[in-house]
Coordinates of C-alpha atoms and ligand atoms in Angstrom, one line a residue:
X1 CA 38.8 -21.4 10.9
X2 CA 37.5 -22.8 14.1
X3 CA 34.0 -21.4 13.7
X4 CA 31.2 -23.5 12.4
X5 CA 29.6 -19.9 11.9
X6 CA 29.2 -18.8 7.9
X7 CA 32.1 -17.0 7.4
X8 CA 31.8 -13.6 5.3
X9 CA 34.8 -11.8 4.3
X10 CA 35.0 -8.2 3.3
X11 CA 37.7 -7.5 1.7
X12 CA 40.0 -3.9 1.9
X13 CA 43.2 -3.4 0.3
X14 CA 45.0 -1.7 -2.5
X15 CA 43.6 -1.9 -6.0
X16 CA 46.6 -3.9 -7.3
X17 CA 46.6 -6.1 -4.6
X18 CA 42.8 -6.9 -5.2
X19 CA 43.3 -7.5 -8.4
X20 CA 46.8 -9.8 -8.2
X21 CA 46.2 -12.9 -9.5
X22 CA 47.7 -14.9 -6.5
X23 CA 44.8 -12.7 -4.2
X24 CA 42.5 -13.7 -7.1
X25 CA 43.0 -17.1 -7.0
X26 CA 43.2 -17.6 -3.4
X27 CA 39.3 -15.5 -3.1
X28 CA 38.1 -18.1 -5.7
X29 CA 39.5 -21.1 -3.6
X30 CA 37.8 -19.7 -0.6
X31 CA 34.7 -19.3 -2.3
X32 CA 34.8 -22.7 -3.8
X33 CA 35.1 -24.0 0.2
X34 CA 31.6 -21.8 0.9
X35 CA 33.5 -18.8 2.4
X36 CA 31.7 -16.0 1.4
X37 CA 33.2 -12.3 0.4
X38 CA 32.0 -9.3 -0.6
X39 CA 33.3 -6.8 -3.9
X40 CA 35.0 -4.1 -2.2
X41 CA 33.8 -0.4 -3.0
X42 CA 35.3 2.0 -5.2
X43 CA 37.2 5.1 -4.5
X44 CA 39.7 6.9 -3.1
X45 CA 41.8 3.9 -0.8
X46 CA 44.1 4.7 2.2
X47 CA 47.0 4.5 0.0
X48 CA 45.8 7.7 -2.3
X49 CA 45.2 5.2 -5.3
X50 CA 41.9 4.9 -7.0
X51 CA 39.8 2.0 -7.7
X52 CA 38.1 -1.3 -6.4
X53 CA 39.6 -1.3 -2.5
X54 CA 37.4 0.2 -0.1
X55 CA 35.5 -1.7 2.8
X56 CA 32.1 -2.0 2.0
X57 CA 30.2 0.7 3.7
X58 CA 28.7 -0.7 7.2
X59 CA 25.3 -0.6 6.3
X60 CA 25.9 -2.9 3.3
X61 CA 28.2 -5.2 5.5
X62 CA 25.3 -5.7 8.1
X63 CA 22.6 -5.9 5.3
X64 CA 24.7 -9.0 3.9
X65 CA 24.8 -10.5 7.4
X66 CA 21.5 -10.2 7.4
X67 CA 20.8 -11.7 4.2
X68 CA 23.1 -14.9 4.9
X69 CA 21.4 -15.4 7.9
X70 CA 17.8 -15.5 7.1
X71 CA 16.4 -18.7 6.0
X72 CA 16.0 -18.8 2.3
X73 CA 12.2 -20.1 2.3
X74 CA 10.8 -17.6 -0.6
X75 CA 13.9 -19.1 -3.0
X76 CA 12.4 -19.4 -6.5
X77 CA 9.8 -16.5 -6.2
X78 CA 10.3 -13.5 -8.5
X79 CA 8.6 -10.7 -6.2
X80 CA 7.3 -7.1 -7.7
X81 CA 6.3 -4.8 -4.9
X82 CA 5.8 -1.4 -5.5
X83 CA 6.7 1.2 -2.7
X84 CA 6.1 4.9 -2.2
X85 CA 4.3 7.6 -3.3
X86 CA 3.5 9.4 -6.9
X87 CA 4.1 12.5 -7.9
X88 CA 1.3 14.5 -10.4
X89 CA 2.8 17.5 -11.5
X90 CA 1.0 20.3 -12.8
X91 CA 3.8 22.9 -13.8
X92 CA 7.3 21.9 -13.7
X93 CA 7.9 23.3 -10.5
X94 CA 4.6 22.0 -8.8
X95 CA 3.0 18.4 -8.3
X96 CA 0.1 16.6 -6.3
X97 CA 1.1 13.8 -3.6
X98 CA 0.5 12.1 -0.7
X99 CA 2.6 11.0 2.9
X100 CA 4.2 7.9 1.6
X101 CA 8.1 7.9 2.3
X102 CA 8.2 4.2 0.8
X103 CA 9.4 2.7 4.1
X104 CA 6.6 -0.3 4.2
X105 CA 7.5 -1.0 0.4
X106 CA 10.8 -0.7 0.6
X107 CA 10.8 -3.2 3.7
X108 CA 9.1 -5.9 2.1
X109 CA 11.5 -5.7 -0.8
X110 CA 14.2 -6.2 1.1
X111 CA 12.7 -8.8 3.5
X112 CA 11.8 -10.7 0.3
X113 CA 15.3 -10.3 -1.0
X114 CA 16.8 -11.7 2.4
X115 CA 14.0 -14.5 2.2
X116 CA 16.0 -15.4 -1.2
X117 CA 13.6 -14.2 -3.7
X118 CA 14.7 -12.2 -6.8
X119 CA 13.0 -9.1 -6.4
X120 CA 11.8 -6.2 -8.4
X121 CA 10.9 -2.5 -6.7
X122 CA 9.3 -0.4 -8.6
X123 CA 9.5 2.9 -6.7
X124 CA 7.8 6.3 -6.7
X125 CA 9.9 9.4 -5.6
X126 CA 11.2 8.6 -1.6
X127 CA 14.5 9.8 0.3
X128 CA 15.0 6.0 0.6
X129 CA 18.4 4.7 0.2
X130 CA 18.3 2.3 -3.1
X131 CA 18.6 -1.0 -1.6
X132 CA 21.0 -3.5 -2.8
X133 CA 20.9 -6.9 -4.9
X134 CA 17.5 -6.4 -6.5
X135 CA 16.0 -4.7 -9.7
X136 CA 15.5 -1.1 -8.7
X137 CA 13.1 0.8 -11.1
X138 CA 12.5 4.5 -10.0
X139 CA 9.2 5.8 -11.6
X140 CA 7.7 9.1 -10.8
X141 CA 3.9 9.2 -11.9
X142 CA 1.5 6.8 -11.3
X143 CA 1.2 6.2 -15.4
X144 CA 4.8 5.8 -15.6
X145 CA 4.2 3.0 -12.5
X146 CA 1.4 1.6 -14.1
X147 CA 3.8 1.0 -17.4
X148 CA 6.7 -0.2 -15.3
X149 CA 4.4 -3.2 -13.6
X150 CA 2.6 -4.0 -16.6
X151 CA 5.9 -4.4 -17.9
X152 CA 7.5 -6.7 -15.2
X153 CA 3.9 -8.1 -14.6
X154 CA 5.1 -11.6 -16.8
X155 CA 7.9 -12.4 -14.9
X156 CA 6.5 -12.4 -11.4
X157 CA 4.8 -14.6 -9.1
X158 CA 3.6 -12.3 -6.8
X159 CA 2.8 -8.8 -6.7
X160 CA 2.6 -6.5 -3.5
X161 CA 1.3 -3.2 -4.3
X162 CA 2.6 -1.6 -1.3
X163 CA 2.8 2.0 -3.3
X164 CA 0.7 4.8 -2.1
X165 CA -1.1 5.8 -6.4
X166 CA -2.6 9.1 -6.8
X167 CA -6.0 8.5 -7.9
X168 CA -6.1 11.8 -9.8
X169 CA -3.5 14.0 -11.6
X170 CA -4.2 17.2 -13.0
X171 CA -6.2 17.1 -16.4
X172 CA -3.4 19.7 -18.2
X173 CA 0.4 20.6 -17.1
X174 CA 1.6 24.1 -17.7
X175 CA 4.8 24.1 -19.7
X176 CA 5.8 27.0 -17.4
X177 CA 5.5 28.0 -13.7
X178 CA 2.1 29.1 -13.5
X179 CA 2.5 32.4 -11.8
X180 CA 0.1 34.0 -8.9
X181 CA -3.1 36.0 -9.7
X182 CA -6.4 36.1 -7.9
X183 CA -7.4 34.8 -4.9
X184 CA -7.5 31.1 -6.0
X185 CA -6.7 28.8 -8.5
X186 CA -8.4 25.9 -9.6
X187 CA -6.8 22.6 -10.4
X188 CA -9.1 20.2 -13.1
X189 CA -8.0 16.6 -11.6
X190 CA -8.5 13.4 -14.3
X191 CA -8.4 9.4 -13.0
X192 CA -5.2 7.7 -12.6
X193 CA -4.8 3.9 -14.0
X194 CA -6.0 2.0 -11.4
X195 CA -3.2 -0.2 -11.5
X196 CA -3.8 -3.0 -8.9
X197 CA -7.0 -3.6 -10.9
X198 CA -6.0 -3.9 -14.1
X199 CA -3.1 -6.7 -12.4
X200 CA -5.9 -8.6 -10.4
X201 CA -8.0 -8.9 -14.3
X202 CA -4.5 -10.1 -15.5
X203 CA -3.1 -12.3 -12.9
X204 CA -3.2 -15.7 -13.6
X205 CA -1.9 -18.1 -10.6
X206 CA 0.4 -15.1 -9.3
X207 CA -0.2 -14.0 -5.6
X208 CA -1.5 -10.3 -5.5
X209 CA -1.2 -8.5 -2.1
X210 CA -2.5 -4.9 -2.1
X211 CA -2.5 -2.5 0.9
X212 CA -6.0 -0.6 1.7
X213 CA -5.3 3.0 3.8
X214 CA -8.8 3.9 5.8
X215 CA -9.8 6.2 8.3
X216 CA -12.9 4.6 8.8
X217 CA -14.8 1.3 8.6
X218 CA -11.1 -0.1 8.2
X219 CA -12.1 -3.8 7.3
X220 CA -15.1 -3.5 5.4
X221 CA -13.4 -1.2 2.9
X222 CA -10.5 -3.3 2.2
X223 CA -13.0 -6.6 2.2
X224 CA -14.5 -4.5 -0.9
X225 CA -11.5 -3.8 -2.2
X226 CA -10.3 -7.4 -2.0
X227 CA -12.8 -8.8 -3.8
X228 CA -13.3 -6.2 -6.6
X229 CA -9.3 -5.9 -7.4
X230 CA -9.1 -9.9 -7.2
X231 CA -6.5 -9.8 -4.7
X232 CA -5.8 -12.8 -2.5
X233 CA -4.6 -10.6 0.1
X234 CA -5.1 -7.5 1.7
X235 CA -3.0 -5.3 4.1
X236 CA -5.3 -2.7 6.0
X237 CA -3.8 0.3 7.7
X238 CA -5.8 1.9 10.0
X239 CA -4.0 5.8 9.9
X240 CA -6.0 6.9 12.6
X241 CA -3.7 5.4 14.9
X242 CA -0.5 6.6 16.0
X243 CA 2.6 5.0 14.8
X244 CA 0.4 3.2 11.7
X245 CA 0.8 3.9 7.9
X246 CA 2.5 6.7 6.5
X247 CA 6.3 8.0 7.4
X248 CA 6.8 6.2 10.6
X249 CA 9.2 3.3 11.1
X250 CA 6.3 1.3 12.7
X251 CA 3.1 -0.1 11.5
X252 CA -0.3 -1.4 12.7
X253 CA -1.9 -4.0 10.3
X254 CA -5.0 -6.6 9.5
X255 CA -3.6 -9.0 7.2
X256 CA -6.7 -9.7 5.2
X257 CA -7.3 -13.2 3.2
X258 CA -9.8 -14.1 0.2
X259 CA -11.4 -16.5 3.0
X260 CA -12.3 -13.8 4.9
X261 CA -9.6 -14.4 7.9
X262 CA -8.5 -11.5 9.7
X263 CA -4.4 -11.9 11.0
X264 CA -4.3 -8.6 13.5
X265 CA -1.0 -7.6 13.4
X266 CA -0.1 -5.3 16.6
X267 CA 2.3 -2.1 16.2
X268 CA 6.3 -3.2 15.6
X269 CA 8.4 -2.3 13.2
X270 CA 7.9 -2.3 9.5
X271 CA 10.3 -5.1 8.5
X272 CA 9.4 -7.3 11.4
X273 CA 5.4 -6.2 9.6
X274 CA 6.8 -7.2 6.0
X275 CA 7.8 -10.5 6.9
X276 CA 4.1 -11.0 8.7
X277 CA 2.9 -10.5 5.4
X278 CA 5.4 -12.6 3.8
X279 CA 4.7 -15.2 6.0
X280 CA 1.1 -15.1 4.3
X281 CA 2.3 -15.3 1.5
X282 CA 4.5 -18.6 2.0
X283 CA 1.5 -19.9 3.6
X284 CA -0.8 -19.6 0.4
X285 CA 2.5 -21.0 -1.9
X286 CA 2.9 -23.6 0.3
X287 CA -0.7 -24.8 0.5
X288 CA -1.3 -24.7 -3.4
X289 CA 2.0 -26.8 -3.8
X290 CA 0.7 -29.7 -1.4
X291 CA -3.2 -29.2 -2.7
X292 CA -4.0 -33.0 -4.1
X293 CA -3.4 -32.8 -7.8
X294 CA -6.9 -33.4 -9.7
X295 CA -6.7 -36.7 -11.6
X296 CA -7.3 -36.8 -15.2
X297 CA -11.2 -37.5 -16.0
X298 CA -11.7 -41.5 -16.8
X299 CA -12.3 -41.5 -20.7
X300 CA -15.4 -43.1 -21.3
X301 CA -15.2 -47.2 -23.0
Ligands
PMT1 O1 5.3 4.4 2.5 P1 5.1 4.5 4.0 O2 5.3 5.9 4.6 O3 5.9 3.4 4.8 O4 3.5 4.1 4.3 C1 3.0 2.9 4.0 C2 1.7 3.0 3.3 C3 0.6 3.5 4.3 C4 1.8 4.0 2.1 C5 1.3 1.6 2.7 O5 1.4 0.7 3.7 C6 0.0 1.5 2.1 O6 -1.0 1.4 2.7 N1 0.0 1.7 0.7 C7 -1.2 1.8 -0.1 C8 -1.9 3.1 0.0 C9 -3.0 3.3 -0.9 O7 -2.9 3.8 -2.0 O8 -4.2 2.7 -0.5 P2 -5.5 2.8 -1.4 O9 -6.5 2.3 -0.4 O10 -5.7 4.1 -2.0 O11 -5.2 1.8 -2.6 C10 -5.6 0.4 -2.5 C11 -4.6 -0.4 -3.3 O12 -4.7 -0.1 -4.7 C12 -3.1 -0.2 -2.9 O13 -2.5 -1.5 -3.0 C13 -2.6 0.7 -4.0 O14 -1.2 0.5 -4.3 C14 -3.4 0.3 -5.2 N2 -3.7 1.4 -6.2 C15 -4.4 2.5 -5.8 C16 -4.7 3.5 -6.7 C17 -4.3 3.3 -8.0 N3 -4.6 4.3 -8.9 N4 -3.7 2.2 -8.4 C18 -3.4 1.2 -7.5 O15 -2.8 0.2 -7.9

């Protein structure tokens, strides 16, 4: 009671006693004073019962600390970033894919989500855990992807295509494990959607950030792709490097803007890397709120 401090309470008890109506009413007084709890899990409790009781795990305790301490300046955006890799199959024990574990995508969902956006992640295939208090849309090939954003594409005002898309899938899928034979075996590849295009055609006044991975001529490639994906932003991964782009927990980044500026951001970890590029973000929302209004044309007399 004597701390100034927000003041988050996690509560762990018997399933009756959670659900009393005196504990009941006493949670909703606190809340109405701006305390702050959290549902308990479910489960097995100390006491043997079964039911709502459990501390929240830890993780989920320190991501809501995290969350009510970060400053809530993205509050109003609806935010669809899509995170990790595809998977092509060509048999139904066999698929084409890349390095992504989803850890850059998954990042800038949740740094949105902390920034007080409502945010949607559409996900390929990772070992990620699902993170909490967004929309959470699991996808597995890059058609199924392209359906899921085109879907969501209406309700959001801004789109980060973090998601490492297959650019080809294989032109036929065997119904059944195609067995061994020769010496080799050739695959027939067709195009993919090419997703983040068919968004920049469509996009309206939304923000659209797409990521460019290069191992050569870093920024002139993702310049080119800037421009011809009608992206206002572009994220540029230089893989070459160690501890950049895929699997690690760490990124090196050129934050990439329609003008043509270049924001080089040096290796550090990839949520302190998502909210660089957040931070780009807010800075293009920001400057199209307080841009001087055009005044109507004077009708002529
Ligand atoms: O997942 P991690 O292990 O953390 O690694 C992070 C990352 C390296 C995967 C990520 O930061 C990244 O760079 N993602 C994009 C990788 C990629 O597909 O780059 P690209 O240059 O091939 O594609 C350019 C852009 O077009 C990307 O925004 C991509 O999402 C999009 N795209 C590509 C192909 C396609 N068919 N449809 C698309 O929308």
């Amino acid at each position: 009671m004597a701390t100034k401090a927000p003041v988050l309470i996690c509560p762990a008890m018997n399933v009756n006693m959670y659900n009393n109506a005196v504990v009941k009413e006493n949670i909703s007084r606190l809340t109405a004073m701006g305390y702050l709890f959290m549902v308990p899990g479910y489960g097995e409790l100390a006491c043997k019962a079964e039911g709502y009781g459990r501390l929240p795990e830890i993780p989920d305790i320190v991501e809501e600390v995290e969350s009510i301490l970060t400053p809530k300046d993205l509050r109003g955006e609806k935010i669809l970033v899509t995170a990790g890799p595809t998977r092509e199959p060509f048999d139904p024990v066999r698929y084409i894919t890349n390095y992504s574990s989803g850890k850059m995508g998954y990042a800038l969902a949740i740094a949105a989500k902390r920034r007080g956006a409502h945010v949607t992640l559409i996900s390929g295939p990772t070992a990620l855990p699902t993170p909490r208090d967004m929309t959470f849309i699991p996808v597995a090939s890059a058609v199924d992807m392209r359906d899921a954003v085109m879907e969501h594409l209406d309700s959001a005002t801004v789109v980060i295509k973090a998601a490492a898309v297959a650019d080809y899938r294989p032109s036929s899928r065997s119904a059944r494990k195609i067995k061994k034979g020769g010496d080799g075996l050739d695959l027939q590849l067709e195009r993919n959607p090419d997703i983040i295009l068919e968004v920049g055609r469509k996009k309206g006044n939304r923000i659209l950030v797409g990521f460019a991975v290069e191992t050569e001529n870093l920024v002139e490639n993702a310049r080119n792709k800037l421009k011809k994906k009608n992206m206002d932003i572009i994220v540029a991964n230089d893989v070459t490097k160690e501890g950049a782009g895929f699997g690690y927990d760490t990124n090196i980044i050129k934050i990439i803007s329609a003008d043509g500026k270049i924001e080089n951001v040096p290796l550090m970890g990839k949520m302190e890397v998502a909210d660089r590029i957040l931070d780009k973000v807010k800075k293009i929302i920001t400057g199209r709120q307080s841009a001087p209004r055009r005044r109507p044309a004077l009708r002529d007399k």
